[in-house]
Coordinates of C-alpha atoms and ligand atoms in Angstrom, one line a residue:
A1 CA 0.0 0.0 0.0
K2 CA 1.1 3.5 -0.7
E3 CA 2.3 5.6 2.2
H4 CA 0.4 8.8 2.7
G5 CA 1.8 12.1 3.9
R6 CA 1.6 12.8 7.6
N7 CA -1.6 14.8 7.1
G8 CA -3.0 11.4 6.2
F9 CA -4.4 12.5 2.9
A10 CA -3.5 11.4 -0.5
F11 CA -3.7 14.3 -3.0
F12 CA -3.6 12.0 -6.0
K13 CA -4.6 8.4 -6.5
P14 CA -1.8 5.9 -7.2
G15 CA -0.4 6.5 -10.7
N16 CA -1.7 3.4 -12.5
D17 CA -5.4 4.1 -11.7
L18 CA -5.2 7.5 -13.3
K19 CA -7.0 8.0 -16.6
N20 CA -5.2 10.0 -19.3
S21 CA -7.2 13.2 -18.6
Q22 CA -6.4 13.0 -14.8
R23 CA -2.8 12.3 -15.6
L24 CA -2.6 15.4 -17.8
Q25 CA -4.2 17.4 -15.0
V26 CA -1.7 16.2 -12.4
E27 CA 1.1 17.0 -14.8
N28 CA -0.2 20.5 -15.3
E29 CA -0.6 21.0 -11.6
L30 CA 3.0 20.0 -11.0
R31 CA 4.3 22.1 -13.9
M32 CA 2.4 25.2 -12.5
A33 CA 3.7 24.4 -9.0
L34 CA 7.3 24.6 -10.4
E35 CA 6.6 27.8 -12.3
R36 CA 4.9 29.4 -9.2
N37 CA 7.7 28.3 -7.0
E38 CA 5.5 26.3 -4.7
F39 CA 8.0 23.7 -3.8
V40 CA 10.0 24.1 -0.6
V41 CA 13.0 22.2 0.8
Y42 CA 13.0 21.1 4.4
Y43 CA 16.1 19.8 6.1
Q44 CA 16.6 17.0 8.6
P45 CA 19.8 16.9 10.7
R46 CA 22.4 14.1 10.3
I47 CA 24.1 13.5 13.7
D48 CA 27.5 12.0 14.4
I49 CA 26.6 9.4 17.0
E50 CA 29.9 9.6 18.9
T51 CA 29.9 13.4 19.5
R52 CA 26.2 14.1 18.9
I53 CA 27.1 17.0 16.7
I54 CA 25.1 17.9 13.6
I55 CA 27.5 17.2 10.8
G56 CA 25.1 17.4 7.9
V57 CA 21.5 17.7 6.7
E58 CA 19.2 15.8 4.2
A59 CA 17.2 18.0 1.9
L60 CA 13.6 16.8 1.6
V61 CA 11.1 18.4 -0.8
R62 CA 7.5 19.5 0.1
W63 CA 4.8 21.1 -2.0
N64 CA 3.3 24.2 -0.4
H65 CA 0.0 24.1 -2.2
P66 CA -2.0 27.3 -2.1
E67 CA -5.3 25.6 -1.2
R68 CA -4.3 22.2 0.2
G69 CA -1.4 23.3 2.4
L70 CA 1.8 21.4 2.8
I71 CA 1.8 18.2 0.7
Q72 CA 4.3 15.4 1.6
P73 CA 6.7 13.9 -1.0
N74 CA 5.0 10.5 -1.0
D75 CA 1.9 12.2 -2.3
F76 CA 3.4 13.8 -5.3
I77 CA 6.9 12.3 -6.1
P78 CA 5.5 9.2 -7.7
Q79 CA 3.4 11.3 -10.1
A80 CA 6.3 13.6 -10.7
E81 CA 8.4 10.6 -11.6
E82 CA 5.8 9.2 -13.9
S83 CA 5.3 12.5 -15.8
G84 CA 9.0 13.2 -16.0
L85 CA 8.7 16.4 -14.0
I86 CA 10.8 14.9 -11.3
V87 CA 13.8 15.9 -13.5
P88 CA 13.2 19.7 -13.3
I89 CA 11.8 19.4 -9.7
G90 CA 14.9 17.4 -8.6
N91 CA 17.2 19.8 -10.3
W92 CA 15.6 22.6 -8.5
V93 CA 16.0 20.8 -5.2
L94 CA 19.7 20.2 -5.8
Q95 CA 20.3 23.8 -6.7
T96 CA 18.3 25.1 -3.7
A97 CA 20.0 22.7 -1.3
V98 CA 23.5 23.4 -2.5
R99 CA 22.9 27.2 -2.4
Q100 CA 21.6 26.8 1.2
G101 CA 24.5 24.6 2.1
K102 CA 26.9 27.2 0.8
K103 CA 25.3 29.8 3.0
W104 CA 25.5 27.6 6.1
C105 CA 29.1 26.7 5.4
E106 CA 30.1 30.4 5.2
Q107 CA 28.0 31.6 8.2
L108 CA 28.2 28.7 10.5
V109 CA 30.2 25.5 10.0
P110 CA 31.0 23.1 7.1
I111 CA 28.0 21.0 6.7
K112 CA 27.3 18.0 4.5
M113 CA 24.3 18.2 2.2
S114 CA 22.4 15.1 1.2
V115 CA 20.1 15.3 -1.8
N116 CA 17.9 12.4 -3.1
L117 CA 18.3 11.5 -6.7
S118 CA 15.3 9.9 -8.4
P119 CA 15.6 7.0 -10.9
L120 CA 14.7 9.2 -13.8
Q121 CA 17.3 11.9 -12.9
F122 CA 19.9 9.2 -12.6
K123 CA 19.0 8.0 -16.2
Q124 CA 19.6 11.5 -17.7
L125 CA 22.7 11.3 -19.8
D126 CA 23.8 14.8 -18.7
I127 CA 23.4 14.1 -15.0
I128 CA 27.2 14.4 -14.3
K129 CA 27.5 17.6 -16.2
W130 CA 24.4 19.0 -14.4
V131 CA 25.7 18.2 -11.0
S132 CA 29.2 19.6 -11.7
E133 CA 27.8 22.8 -13.2
T134 CA 25.5 23.3 -10.2
L135 CA 28.4 22.9 -7.8
E136 CA 30.5 25.3 -9.8
D137 CA 27.7 27.9 -10.2
E138 CA 26.9 27.8 -6.4
N139 CA 30.6 27.5 -5.5
F140 CA 29.9 24.5 -3.2
E141 CA 32.6 22.1 -2.0
P142 CA 31.9 18.9 -4.0
S143 CA 33.0 16.5 -1.2
L144 CA 30.2 18.0 1.1
L145 CA 27.5 16.9 -1.4
N146 CA 26.1 13.4 -0.8
L147 CA 23.8 12.1 -3.5
E148 CA 21.4 9.5 -2.3
I149 CA 20.5 6.6 -4.6
T150 CA 18.5 3.5 -4.0
E151 CA 19.2 -0.1 -4.8
S152 CA 16.8 -0.4 -7.7
M153 CA 18.8 2.3 -9.5
A154 CA 21.9 0.1 -9.5
M155 CA 20.3 -2.8 -11.3
N156 CA 22.0 -1.9 -14.5
V157 CA 25.5 -2.3 -13.0
E158 CA 27.4 -1.1 -16.1
Y159 CA 25.4 2.1 -16.4
S160 CA 25.1 2.9 -12.8
N161 CA 28.8 2.3 -12.1
K162 CA 29.7 4.6 -15.0
V163 CA 27.5 7.4 -13.6
L164 CA 28.7 6.8 -10.0
E165 CA 32.4 6.9 -11.1
G166 CA 31.7 10.1 -13.0
L167 CA 30.2 11.7 -9.9
K168 CA 33.1 10.5 -7.8
E169 CA 35.5 12.1 -10.2
I170 CA 33.9 15.5 -9.5
G171 CA 34.4 14.7 -5.8
V172 CA 30.8 14.1 -4.8
K173 CA 30.0 11.3 -2.2
I174 CA 27.4 8.7 -2.8
S175 CA 24.9 7.2 -0.3
M176 CA 22.9 4.0 -0.7
D177 CA 19.5 4.9 0.7
D178 CA 16.9 2.6 2.3
F179 CA 19.4 -0.2 2.5
G180 CA 17.9 -3.6 3.2
T181 CA 14.6 -3.0 1.5
G182 CA 15.6 -3.8 -2.1
Y183 CA 17.3 -6.7 -3.9
S184 CA 20.9 -5.9 -3.6
S185 CA 23.1 -7.7 -1.2
L186 CA 26.2 -6.4 0.7
G187 CA 28.1 -8.5 -1.8
S188 CA 27.0 -6.4 -4.7
L189 CA 27.9 -3.2 -2.8
R190 CA 31.5 -4.4 -2.9
K191 CA 31.6 -3.6 -6.7
M192 CA 30.0 -0.2 -6.3
P193 CA 31.8 3.1 -5.7
I194 CA 29.7 4.2 -2.7
D195 CA 30.6 6.0 0.5
Y196 CA 27.6 5.8 2.8
L197 CA 25.1 3.1 3.6
K198 CA 21.8 4.2 5.1
I199 CA 20.0 1.5 7.0
D200 CA 16.3 1.7 6.3
R201 CA 14.2 2.8 9.3
S202 CA 12.2 -0.5 9.2
F203 CA 15.3 -2.2 10.7
I204 CA 15.7 0.5 13.4
H205 CA 12.0 0.9 14.4
N206 CA 12.0 -2.2 16.7
I207 CA 15.7 -2.4 17.5
D208 CA 15.2 -1.6 21.2
N209 CA 13.1 -4.7 21.8
S210 CA 13.9 -7.2 19.0
P211 CA 17.2 -9.2 19.3
E212 CA 16.7 -10.3 15.7
D213 CA 16.7 -6.7 14.5
V214 CA 19.8 -6.0 16.6
A215 CA 21.5 -9.0 15.0
I216 CA 20.6 -7.8 11.5
V217 CA 21.8 -4.2 12.1
K218 CA 24.9 -5.5 13.8
A219 CA 25.7 -7.6 10.7
I220 CA 25.0 -4.8 8.3
I221 CA 27.3 -2.5 10.3
S222 CA 30.2 -4.9 10.6
M223 CA 30.1 -5.8 6.9
A224 CA 29.8 -2.1 5.9
Q225 CA 32.9 -1.4 8.0
S226 CA 34.8 -4.1 6.2
L227 CA 33.8 -2.5 2.9
Q228 CA 35.0 0.9 4.3
L229 CA 31.5 2.4 4.2
Q230 CA 30.2 4.9 6.6
V231 CA 26.9 3.8 8.1
I232 CA 23.9 6.0 8.8
A233 CA 20.8 4.8 10.7
E234 CA 17.5 6.2 9.6
G235 CA 14.4 6.8 11.7
V236 CA 15.9 6.9 15.2
E237 CA 13.0 7.9 17.5
K238 CA 14.2 6.8 20.9
E239 CA 17.2 7.4 23.1
E240 CA 17.5 3.6 23.7
Q241 CA 17.8 3.1 20.0
L242 CA 20.6 5.7 19.8
L243 CA 22.5 4.1 22.7
L244 CA 22.2 0.7 21.0
L245 CA 23.5 2.1 17.7
Q246 CA 26.3 3.8 19.5
R247 CA 27.3 0.4 21.0
L248 CA 27.2 -1.2 17.6
Q249 CA 29.5 1.6 16.3
C250 CA 27.1 3.0 13.8
D251 CA 28.6 6.3 12.5
E252 CA 25.6 8.6 12.1
M253 CA 21.9 8.8 12.7
Q254 CA 18.8 10.7 11.5
G255 CA 15.4 10.6 13.1
Y256 CA 12.6 12.3 15.0
L257 CA 14.6 11.8 18.3
V258 CA 16.6 14.8 17.2
S259 CA 14.3 16.5 14.7
P260 CA 11.9 15.8 11.8
P261 CA 12.7 17.7 8.6
I262 CA 12.2 21.4 9.2
P263 CA 12.3 24.7 7.2
A264 CA 15.7 26.3 6.5
K265 CA 15.2 29.0 9.1
D266 CA 14.5 26.5 11.9
M267 CA 17.5 24.4 10.8
E268 CA 19.7 27.4 11.0
K269 CA 18.7 27.9 14.7
M270 CA 19.5 24.2 15.4
L271 CA 22.9 24.6 13.7
S272 CA 23.8 27.5 15.9
H273 CA 23.0 25.4 19.0
N274 CA 25.1 22.4 17.9
P275 CA 25.4 19.9 19.5
F276 CA 21.8 19.1 20.1
Ligands
C2E301 P1 13.8 9.1 2.3 O1 14.8 9.6 1.3 O2 14.1 7.7 2.8 O3 13.7 10.2 3.4 C1 13.5 9.8 4.8 C2 12.1 10.0 5.2 O4 11.9 9.5 6.5 C3 11.6 11.4 5.2 O5 10.2 11.4 4.8 C4 11.7 11.7 6.7 O6 10.8 12.7 7.1 C5 11.3 10.4 7.3 N1 11.8 10.3 8.7 C6 13.0 10.8 9.2 N2 13.1 10.4 10.4 C7 12.1 9.7 10.8 C8 11.7 9.0 12.0 O7 12.4 9.1 13.1 N3 10.5 8.3 12.0 C9 9.8 8.3 10.9 N4 8.6 7.6 10.9 N5 10.1 8.9 9.7 C10 11.3 9.6 9.7 P2 9.6 12.4 3.7 O8 10.3 13.8 3.9 O9 8.2 12.4 3.8 O10 10.1 11.9 2.4 C11 9.7 10.6 1.9 C12 10.4 10.2 0.7 O11 10.2 11.0 -0.4 C13 11.9 10.2 0.8 O12 12.4 9.1 1.6 C14 12.4 10.2 -0.6 O13 12.3 8.9 -1.1 C15 11.3 11.0 -1.3 N6 11.8 12.4 -1.4 C16 11.8 13.4 -0.6 N7 12.4 14.5 -1.1 C17 12.8 14.2 -2.4 C18 13.5 14.8 -3.4 O14 13.9 16.0 -3.4 N8 13.8 14.1 -4.6 C19 13.4 12.8 -4.7 N9 13.7 12.1 -5.8 N10 12.8 12.1 -3.7 C20 12.5 12.8 -2.6
CA302 CA1 17.0 9.8 1.4
CA303 CA1 15.8 6.6 3.3
CA304 CA1 12.4 6.0 1.4

């Protein structure tokens, strides 16, 4: 079943049920939203587990709809992907996030900026050129940009490794998002030029009262370490979970325990009160 936004309301029906006319309408709405600048980027802190300092943020898009209010990504990203509009939307997110990151780096501290790449963006033949031009235009340190991909995007190993190698040549870091929910194994990660592994929040959710989940997360972390990957735990909501992850030597965490994704202004306040 499709996840709904936190307001519990799906703006659009799942893509496959849409008739052509509805599909066109959705496409028009998204295109207008882009023109009218209705998308906004929220930021969720990434915390170094050992020091509890915010060392980065993840950029997460929202749609500030004039009538319907704030619409969560799960309620429009699938439609944006299907219509192809995820490419200009995603490019706008990257540019906005990098520009914001540059400001924070200058005013506060060097901060890593994670940006999600959609499968369709990843398939664009000019993806490497676009990323490098954006970094140059915004004068952002490439090694502070972390692009997040998912396992399904790496199915075509030859193509994905070519793109990933190209991105690494620019100096950008790569994260494997939602790890554990797809098909790839830790074995296949060995052949991929990635830097970070993000353990999906479904493995973290119960970690404080499930020995099985502890065992899985422990195994993921120890294998990631042997592959020289940094590990980020997603969806940490409780102090007990954080303490457990610290014991397991997980590198970083994100989650409601510290903060949900928040507007740039609020993130700025958090950054100046670092550590949390
Ligand atoms: P994701 O990349 O896995 O992002 C993490 C999601 O988990 C975010 O949902 C975040 O709010 C949520 N989350 C963080 N900590 C916790 C926690 O402690 N508990 C729980 N229950 N949830 C937590 P969000 O912002 O609604 O985004 C959903 C998905 O939409 C993202 O999943 C990503 O796949 C997609 N998305 C968001 N922004 C973009 C974007 O700019 N481009 C693309 N292509 N996809 C995006
Ligand atoms: Ca992500
Ligand atoms: Ca994720
Ligand atoms: Ca996800």
